[in-house]
PDB file of C-alpha atoms and ligand atoms in Angstrom:
ATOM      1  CA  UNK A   1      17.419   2.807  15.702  1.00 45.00           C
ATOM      2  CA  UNK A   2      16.564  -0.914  14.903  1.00 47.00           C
ATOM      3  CA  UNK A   3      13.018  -1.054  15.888  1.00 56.00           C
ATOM      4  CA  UNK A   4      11.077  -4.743  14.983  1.00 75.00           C
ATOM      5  CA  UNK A   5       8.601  -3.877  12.751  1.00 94.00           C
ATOM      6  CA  UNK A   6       6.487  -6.641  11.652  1.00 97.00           C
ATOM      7  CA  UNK A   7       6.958  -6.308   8.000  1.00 98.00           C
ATOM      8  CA  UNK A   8       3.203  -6.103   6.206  1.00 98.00           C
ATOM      9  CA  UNK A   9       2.635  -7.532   2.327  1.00 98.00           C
ATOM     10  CA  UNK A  10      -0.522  -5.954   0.472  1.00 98.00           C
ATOM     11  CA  UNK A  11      -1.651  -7.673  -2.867  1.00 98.00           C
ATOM     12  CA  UNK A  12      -3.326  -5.262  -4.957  1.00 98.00           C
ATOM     13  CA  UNK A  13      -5.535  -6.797  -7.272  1.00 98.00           C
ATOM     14  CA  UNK A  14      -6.772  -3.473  -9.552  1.00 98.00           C
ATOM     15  CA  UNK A  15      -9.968  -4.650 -11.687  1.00 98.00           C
ATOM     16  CA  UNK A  16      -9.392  -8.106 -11.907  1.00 98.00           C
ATOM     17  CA  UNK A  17     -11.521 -10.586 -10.937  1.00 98.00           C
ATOM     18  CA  UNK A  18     -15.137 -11.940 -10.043  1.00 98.00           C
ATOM     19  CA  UNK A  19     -16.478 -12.468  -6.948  1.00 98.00           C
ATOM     20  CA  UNK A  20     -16.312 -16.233  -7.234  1.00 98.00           C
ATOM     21  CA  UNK A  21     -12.887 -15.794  -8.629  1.00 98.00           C
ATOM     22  CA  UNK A  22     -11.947 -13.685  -5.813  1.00 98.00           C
ATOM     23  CA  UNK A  23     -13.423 -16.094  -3.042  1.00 98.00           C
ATOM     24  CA  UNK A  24     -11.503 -18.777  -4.914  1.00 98.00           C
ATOM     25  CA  UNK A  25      -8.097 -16.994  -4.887  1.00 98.00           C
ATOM     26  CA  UNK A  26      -8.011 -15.958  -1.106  1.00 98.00           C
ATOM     27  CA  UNK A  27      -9.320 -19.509  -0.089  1.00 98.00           C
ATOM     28  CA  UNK A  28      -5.957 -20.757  -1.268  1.00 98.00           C
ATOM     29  CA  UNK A  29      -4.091 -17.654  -0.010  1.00 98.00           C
ATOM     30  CA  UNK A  30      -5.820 -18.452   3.859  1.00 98.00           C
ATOM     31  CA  UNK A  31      -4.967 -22.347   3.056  1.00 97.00           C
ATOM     32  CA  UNK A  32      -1.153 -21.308   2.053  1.00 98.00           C
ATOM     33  CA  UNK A  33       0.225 -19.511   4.378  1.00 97.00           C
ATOM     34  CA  UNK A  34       2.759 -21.620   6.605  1.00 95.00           C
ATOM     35  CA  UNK A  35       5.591 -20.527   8.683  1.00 95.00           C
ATOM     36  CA  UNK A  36       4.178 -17.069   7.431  1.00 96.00           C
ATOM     37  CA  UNK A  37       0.512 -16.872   8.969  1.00 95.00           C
ATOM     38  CA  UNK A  38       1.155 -14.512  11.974  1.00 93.00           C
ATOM     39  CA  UNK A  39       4.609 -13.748  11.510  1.00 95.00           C
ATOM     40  CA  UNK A  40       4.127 -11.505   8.302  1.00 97.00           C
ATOM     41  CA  UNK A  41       1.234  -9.057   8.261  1.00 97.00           C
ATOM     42  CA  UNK A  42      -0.734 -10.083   5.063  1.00 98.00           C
ATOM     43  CA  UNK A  43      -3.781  -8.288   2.825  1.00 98.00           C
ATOM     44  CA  UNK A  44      -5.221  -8.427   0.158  1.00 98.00           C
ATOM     45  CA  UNK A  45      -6.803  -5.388  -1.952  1.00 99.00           C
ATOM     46  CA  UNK A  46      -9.748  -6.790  -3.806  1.00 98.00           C
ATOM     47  CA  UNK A  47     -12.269  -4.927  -6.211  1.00 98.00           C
ATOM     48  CA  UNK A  48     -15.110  -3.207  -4.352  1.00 98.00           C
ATOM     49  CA  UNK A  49     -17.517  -5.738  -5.304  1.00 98.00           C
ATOM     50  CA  UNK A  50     -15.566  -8.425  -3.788  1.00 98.00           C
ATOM     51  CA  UNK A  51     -14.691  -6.742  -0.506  1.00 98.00           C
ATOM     52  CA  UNK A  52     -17.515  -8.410   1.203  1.00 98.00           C
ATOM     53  CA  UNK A  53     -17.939 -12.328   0.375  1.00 98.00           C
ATOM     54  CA  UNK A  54     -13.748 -11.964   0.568  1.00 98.00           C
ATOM     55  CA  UNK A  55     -13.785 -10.613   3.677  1.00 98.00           C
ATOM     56  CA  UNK A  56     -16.175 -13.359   5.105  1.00 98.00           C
ATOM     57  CA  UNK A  57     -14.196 -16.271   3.397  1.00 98.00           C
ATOM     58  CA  UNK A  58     -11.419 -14.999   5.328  1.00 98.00           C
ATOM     59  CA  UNK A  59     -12.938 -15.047   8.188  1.00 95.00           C
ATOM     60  CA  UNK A  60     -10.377 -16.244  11.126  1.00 93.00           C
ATOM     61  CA  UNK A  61      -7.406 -16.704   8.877  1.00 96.00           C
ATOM     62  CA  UNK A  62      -5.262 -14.353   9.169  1.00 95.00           C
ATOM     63  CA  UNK A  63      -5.354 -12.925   5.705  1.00 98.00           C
ATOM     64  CA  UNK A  64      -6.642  -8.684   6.140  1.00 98.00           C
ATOM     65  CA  UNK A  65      -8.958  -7.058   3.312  1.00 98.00           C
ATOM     66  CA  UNK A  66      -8.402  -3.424   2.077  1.00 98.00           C
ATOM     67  CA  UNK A  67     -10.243  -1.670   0.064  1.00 98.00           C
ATOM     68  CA  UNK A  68      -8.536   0.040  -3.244  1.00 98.00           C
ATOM     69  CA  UNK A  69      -9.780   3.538  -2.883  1.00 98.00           C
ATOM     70  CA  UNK A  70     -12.181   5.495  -0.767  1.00 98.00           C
ATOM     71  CA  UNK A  71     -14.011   8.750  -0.576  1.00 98.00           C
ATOM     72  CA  UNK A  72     -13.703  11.364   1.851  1.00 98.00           C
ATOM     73  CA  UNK A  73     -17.185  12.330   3.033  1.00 98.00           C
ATOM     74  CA  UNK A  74     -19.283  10.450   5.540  1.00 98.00           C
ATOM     75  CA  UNK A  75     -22.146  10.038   3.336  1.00 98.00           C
ATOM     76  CA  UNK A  76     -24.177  11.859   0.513  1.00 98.00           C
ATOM     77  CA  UNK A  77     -24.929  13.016  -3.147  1.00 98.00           C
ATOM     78  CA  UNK A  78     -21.504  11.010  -4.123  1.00 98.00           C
ATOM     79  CA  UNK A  79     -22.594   8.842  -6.885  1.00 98.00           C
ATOM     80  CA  UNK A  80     -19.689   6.304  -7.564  1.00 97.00           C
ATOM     81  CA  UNK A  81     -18.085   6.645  -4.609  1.00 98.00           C
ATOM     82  CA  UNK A  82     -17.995   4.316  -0.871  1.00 98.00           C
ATOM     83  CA  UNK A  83     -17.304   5.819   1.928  1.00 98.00           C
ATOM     84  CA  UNK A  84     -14.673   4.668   5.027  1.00 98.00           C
ATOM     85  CA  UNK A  85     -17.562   3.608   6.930  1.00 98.00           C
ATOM     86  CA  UNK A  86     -18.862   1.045   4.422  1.00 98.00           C
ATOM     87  CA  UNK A  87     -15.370  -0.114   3.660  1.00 98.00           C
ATOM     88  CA  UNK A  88     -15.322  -0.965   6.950  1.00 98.00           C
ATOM     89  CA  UNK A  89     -18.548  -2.492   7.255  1.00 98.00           C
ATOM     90  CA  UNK A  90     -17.808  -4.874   4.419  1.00 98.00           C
ATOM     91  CA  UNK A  91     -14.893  -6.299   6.370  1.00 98.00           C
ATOM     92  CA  UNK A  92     -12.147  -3.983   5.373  1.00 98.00           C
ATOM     93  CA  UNK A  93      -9.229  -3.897   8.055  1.00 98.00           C
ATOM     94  CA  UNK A  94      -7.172  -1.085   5.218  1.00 98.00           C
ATOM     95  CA  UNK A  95      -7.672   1.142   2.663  1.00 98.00           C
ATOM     96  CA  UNK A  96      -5.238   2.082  -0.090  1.00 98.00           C
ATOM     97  CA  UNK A  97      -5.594   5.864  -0.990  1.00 98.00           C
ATOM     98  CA  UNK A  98      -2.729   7.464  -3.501  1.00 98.00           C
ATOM     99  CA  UNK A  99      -2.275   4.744  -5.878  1.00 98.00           C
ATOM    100  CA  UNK A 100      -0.171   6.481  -8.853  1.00 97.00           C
ATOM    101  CA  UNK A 101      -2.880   5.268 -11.157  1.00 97.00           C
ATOM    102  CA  UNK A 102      -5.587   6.886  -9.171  1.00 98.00           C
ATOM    103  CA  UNK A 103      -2.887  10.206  -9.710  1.00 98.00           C
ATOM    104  CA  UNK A 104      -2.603   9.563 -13.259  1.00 96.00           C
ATOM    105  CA  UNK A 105      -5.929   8.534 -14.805  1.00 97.00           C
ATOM    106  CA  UNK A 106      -8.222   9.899 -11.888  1.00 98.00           C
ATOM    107  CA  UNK A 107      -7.011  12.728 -10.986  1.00 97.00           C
ATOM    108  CA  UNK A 108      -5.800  12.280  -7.512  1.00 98.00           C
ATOM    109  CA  UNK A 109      -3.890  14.678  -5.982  1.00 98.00           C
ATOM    110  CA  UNK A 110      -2.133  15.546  -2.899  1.00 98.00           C
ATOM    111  CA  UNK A 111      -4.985  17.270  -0.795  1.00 98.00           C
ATOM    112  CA  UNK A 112      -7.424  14.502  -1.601  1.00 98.00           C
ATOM    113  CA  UNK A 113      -4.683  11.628  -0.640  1.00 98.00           C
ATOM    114  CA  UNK A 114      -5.112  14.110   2.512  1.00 98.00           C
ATOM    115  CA  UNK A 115      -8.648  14.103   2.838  1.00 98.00           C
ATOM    116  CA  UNK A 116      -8.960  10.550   2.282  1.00 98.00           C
ATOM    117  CA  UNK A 117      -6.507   9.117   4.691  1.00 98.00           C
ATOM    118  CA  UNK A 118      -7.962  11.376   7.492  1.00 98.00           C
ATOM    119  CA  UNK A 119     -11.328   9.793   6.430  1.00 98.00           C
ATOM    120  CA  UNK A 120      -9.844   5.813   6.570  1.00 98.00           C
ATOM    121  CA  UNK A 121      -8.263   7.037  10.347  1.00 98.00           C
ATOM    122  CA  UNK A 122     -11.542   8.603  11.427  1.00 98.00           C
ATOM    123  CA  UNK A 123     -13.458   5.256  10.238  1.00 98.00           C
ATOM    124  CA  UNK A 124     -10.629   3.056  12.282  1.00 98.00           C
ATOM    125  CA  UNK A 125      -9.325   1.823   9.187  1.00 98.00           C
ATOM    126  CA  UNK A 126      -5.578   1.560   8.708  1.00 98.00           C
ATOM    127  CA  UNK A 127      -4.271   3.868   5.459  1.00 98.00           C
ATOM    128  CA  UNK A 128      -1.979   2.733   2.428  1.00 98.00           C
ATOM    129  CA  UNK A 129      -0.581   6.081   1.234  1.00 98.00           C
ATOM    130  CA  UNK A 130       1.134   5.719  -2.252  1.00 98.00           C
ATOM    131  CA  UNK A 131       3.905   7.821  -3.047  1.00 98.00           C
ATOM    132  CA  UNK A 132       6.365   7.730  -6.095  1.00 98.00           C
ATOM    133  CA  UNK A 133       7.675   9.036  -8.476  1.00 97.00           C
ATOM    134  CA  UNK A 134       7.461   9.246 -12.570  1.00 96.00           C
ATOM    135  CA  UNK A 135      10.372   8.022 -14.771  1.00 95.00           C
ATOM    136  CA  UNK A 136      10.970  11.846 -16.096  1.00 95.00           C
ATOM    137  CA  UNK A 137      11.168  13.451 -12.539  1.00 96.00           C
ATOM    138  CA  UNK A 138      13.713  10.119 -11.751  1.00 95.00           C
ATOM    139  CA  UNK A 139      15.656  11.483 -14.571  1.00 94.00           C
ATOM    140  CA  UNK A 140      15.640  14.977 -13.801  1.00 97.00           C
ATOM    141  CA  UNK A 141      16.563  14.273 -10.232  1.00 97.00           C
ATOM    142  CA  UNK A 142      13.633  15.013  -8.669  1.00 98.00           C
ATOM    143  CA  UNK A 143      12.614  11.645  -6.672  1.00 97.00           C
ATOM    144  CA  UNK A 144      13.533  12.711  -3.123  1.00 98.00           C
ATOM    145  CA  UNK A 145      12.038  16.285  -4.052  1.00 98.00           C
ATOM    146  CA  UNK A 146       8.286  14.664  -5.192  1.00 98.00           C
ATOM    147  CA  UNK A 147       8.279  11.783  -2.434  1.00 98.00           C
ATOM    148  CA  UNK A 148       9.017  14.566   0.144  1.00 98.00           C
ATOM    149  CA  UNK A 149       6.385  16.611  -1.081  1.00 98.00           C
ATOM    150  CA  UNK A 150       3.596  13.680  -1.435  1.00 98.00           C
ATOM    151  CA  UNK A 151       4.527  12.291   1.805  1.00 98.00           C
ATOM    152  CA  UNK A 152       4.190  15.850   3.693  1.00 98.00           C
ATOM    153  CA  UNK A 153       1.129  16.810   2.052  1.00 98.00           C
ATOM    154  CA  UNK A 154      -0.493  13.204   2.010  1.00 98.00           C
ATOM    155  CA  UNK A 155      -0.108  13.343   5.953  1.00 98.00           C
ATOM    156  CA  UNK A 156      -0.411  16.832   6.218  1.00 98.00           C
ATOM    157  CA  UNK A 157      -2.515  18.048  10.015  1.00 98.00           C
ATOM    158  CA  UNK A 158      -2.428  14.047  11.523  1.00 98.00           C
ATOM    159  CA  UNK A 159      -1.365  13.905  15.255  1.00 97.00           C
ATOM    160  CA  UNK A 160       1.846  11.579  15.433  1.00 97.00           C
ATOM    161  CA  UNK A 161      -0.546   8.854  17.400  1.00 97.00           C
ATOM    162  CA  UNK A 162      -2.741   8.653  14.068  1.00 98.00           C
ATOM    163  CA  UNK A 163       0.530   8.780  11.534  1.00 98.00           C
ATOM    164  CA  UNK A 164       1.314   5.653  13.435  1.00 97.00           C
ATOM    165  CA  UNK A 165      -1.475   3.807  11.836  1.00 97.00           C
ATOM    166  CA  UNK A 166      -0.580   4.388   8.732  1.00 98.00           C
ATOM    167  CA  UNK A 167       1.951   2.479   5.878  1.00 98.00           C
ATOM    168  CA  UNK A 168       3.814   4.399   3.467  1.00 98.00           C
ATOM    169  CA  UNK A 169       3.552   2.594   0.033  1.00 98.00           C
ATOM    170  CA  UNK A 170       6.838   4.056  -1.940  1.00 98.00           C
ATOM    171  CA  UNK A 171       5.845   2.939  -5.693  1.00 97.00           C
ATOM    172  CA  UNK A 172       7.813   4.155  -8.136  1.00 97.00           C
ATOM    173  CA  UNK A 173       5.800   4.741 -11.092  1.00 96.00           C
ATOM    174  CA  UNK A 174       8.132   3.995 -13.541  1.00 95.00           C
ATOM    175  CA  UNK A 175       8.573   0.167 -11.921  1.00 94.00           C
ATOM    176  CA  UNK A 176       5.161  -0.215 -11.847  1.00 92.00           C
ATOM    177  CA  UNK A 177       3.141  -3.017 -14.020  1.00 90.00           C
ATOM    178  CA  UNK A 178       6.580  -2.443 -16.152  1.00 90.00           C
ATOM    179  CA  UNK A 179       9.028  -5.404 -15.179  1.00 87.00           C
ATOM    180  CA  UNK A 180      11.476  -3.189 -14.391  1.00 87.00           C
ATOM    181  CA  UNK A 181      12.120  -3.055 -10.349  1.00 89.00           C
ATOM    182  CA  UNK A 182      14.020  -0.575  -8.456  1.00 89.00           C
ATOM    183  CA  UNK A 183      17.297  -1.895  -7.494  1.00 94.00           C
ATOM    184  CA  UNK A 184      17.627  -2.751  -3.370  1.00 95.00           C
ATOM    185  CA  UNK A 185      19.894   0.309  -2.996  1.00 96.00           C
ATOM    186  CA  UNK A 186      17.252   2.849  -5.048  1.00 95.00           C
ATOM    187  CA  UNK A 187      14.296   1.157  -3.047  1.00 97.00           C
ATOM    188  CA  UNK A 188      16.537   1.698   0.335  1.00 97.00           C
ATOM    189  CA  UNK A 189      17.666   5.160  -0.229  1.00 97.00           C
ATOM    190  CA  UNK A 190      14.496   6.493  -0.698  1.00 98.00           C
ATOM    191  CA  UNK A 191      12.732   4.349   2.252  1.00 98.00           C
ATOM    192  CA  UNK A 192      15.390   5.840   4.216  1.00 98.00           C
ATOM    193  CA  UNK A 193      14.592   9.526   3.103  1.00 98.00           C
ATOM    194  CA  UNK A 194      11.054   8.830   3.785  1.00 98.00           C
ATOM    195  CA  UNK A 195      11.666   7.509   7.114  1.00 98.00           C
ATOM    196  CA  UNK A 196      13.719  11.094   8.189  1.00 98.00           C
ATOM    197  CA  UNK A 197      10.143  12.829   7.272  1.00 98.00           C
ATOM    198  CA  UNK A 198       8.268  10.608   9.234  1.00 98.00           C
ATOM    199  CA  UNK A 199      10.605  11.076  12.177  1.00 98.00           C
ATOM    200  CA  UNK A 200      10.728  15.062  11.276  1.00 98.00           C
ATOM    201  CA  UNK A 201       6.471  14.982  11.549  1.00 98.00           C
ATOM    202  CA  UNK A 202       5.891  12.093  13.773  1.00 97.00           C
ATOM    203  CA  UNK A 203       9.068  11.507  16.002  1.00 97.00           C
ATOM    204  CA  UNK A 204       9.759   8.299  17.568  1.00 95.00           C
ATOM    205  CA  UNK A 205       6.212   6.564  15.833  1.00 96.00           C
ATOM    206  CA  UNK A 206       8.301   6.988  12.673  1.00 97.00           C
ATOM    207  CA  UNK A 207      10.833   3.592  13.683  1.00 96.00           C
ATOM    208  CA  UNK A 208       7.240   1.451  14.110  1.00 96.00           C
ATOM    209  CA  UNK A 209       5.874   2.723  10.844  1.00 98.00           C
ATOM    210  CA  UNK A 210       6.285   0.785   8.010  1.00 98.00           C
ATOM    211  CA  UNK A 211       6.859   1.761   4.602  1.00 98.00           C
ATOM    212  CA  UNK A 212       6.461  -1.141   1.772  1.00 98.00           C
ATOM    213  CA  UNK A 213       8.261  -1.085  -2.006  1.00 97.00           C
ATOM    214  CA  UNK A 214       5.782  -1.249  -4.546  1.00 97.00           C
ATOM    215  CA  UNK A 215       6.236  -2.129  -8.508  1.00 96.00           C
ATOM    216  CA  UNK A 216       7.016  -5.065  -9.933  1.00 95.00           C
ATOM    217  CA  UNK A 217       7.749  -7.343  -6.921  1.00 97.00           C
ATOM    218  CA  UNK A 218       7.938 -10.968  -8.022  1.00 97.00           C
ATOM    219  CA  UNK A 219       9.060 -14.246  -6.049  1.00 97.00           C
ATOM    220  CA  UNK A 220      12.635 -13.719  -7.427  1.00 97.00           C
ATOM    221  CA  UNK A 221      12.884 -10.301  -6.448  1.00 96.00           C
ATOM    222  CA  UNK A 222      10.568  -9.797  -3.351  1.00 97.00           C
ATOM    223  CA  UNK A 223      12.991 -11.383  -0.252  1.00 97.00           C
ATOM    224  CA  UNK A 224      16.583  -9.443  -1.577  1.00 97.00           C
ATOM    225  CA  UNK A 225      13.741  -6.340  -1.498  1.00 97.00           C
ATOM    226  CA  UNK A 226      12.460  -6.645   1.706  1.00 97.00           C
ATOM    227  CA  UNK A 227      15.596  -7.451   3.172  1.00 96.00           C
ATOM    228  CA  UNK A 228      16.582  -3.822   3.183  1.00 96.00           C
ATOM    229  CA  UNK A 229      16.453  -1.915   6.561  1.00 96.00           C
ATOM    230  CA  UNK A 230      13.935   0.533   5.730  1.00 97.00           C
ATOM    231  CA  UNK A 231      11.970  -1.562   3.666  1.00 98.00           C
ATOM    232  CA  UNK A 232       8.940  -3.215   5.329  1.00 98.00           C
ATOM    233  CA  UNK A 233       7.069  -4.923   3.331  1.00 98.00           C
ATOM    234  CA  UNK A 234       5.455  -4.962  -0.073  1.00 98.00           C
ATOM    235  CA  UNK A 235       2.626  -3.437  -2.267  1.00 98.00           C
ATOM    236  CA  UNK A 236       2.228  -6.224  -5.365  1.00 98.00           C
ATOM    237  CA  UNK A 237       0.087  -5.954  -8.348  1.00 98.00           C
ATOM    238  CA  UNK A 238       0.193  -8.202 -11.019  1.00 97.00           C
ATOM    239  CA  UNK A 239       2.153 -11.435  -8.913  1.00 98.00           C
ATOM    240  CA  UNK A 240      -0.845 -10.898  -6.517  1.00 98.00           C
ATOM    241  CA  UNK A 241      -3.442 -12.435  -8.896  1.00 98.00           C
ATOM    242  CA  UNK A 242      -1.887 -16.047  -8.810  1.00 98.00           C
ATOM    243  CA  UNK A 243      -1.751 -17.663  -5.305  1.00 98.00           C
ATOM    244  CA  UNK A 244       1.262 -19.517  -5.652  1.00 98.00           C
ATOM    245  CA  UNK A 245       3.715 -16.379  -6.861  1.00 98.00           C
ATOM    246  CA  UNK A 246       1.840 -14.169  -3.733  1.00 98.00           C
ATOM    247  CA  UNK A 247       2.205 -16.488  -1.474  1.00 98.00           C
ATOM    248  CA  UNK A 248       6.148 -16.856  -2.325  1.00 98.00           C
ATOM    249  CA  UNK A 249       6.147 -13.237  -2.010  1.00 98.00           C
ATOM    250  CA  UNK A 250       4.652 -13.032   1.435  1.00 98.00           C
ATOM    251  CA  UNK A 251       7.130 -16.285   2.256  1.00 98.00           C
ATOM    252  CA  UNK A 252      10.143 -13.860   1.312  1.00 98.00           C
ATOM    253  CA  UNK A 253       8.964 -11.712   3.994  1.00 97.00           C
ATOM    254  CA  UNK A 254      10.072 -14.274   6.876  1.00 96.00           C
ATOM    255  CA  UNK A 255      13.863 -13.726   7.906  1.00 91.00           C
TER     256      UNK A 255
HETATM  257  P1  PGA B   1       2.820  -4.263 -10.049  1.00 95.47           P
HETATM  258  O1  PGA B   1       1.843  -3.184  -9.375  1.00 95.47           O
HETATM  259  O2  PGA B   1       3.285  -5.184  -8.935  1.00 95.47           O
HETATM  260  O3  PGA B   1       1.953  -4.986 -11.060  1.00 95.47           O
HETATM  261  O4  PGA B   1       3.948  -3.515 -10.668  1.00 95.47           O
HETATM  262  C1  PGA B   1       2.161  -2.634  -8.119  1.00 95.47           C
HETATM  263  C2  PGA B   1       1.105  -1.621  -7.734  1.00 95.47           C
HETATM  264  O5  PGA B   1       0.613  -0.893  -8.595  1.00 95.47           O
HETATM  265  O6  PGA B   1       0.734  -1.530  -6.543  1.00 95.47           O
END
């Protein structure tokens, strides 16, 4: 099935930068667009205490805001955390949940990727949901085995109508902040085995889904990428904190 899906380009920007520094980078983002604005779905992931004055110096570009994380209850006795709702509030259009380094160092896990994407869905924000897999489970031959488990638990109880909000974000975590990129044909075989799951929970919503390649996507790498059938898009770290190499990203997006 060739379905058009509009392919979508997230810039993850981790902890790095100020608020003024922030304002300042998606100024030139909204400014640099081109041929892109409107054809490529564009957002940027900025720390929490950014969210806001981003989100109103983007106001009527075309530029999205997500936030990085969230937390699953409504409100409460959370202290740290932000809830969907204020995410949203801030200006928020997405909200990553699943990033490997939330797995790793924060101890994320499948049930809370779970929790917190039902929470982004219930809050009308669109869900991120990281997947991927470590370099020792590549090596053992486990990739397809973790994805499929991440991806079925990570979506586990949603109604096909909500999947169809949601991006997949396949990041393998050995390609991640590394400089070392899956090849097209790793990226594409498992964006294709994700996409059979998604048909196998969601049906037909599964060809309008889109599932981005995360880790180490760079301006010389980004368009040969994306320019696989099953892969939508882009999750970018590090090439997302310097306007001119995201914006060549986001231009590699355009057929
Ligand atoms: P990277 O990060 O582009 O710096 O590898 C990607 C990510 O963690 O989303």
């Amino acid at each position: 099935v060739n379905v058009a899906r509009t392919k979508f380009v997230c810039g993850n920007w981790k902890m790095h930068k100020t608020v003024a520094e922030s304002v300042a980078l998606v100024k030139e983002l909204a400014a640099g667009l081109g041929a892109a604005a409107g054809k490529v779905q564009v957002a940027v992931a900025p720390p929490f205490t950014a969210i806001h004055a981003v989100a109103q110096a983007l106001a009527g570009s075309a530029v999205e805001v997500s936030g990085q994380d969230v937390f699953w209850e409504v409100q409460g006795a959370f202290t740290g955390e932000l809830s969907a709702g204020m995410l949203a509030e801030a200006g928020c259009k997405h909200g990553i949940v699943g990033h490997s380094e939330r797995r790793q160092f924060f101890g994320e896990t499948d049930e809370t990727v779970n929790k917190k994407t039902a929470a982004l869905l219930k809050a009308g924000l669109a869900p991120i949901v990281c997947v991927g897999e470590l370099l020792a489970e590549r090596e053992a031959g486990k990739t397809l085995a973790v994805v499929d488990r991440q991806v079925r638990q990570g979506l586990a109880g949603l109604t096909a109508e909500q999947m169809g909000k949601i991006t997949i974000a396949y990041e393998p975590v050995w390609a991640i902040g590394t400089g070392k990129t899956a090849t097209t044909a790793q990226a594409q075989e498992v964006h294709a085995a994700i996409r059979k799951i998604l048909r196998e929970l969601g049906g037909a919503v599964a060809d309008a889904m889109r599932i981005q390649y995360g880790g180490s996507v760079k301006p010389d790498n980004a368009r040969e990428l994306m320019s696989q059938p099953d892969v939508d898009g882009a999750l970018v770290g590090g090439a997302s904190l310097k306007a001119p190499d995201f914006l060549a990203i986001v231009k590699g997006a355009l057929p």
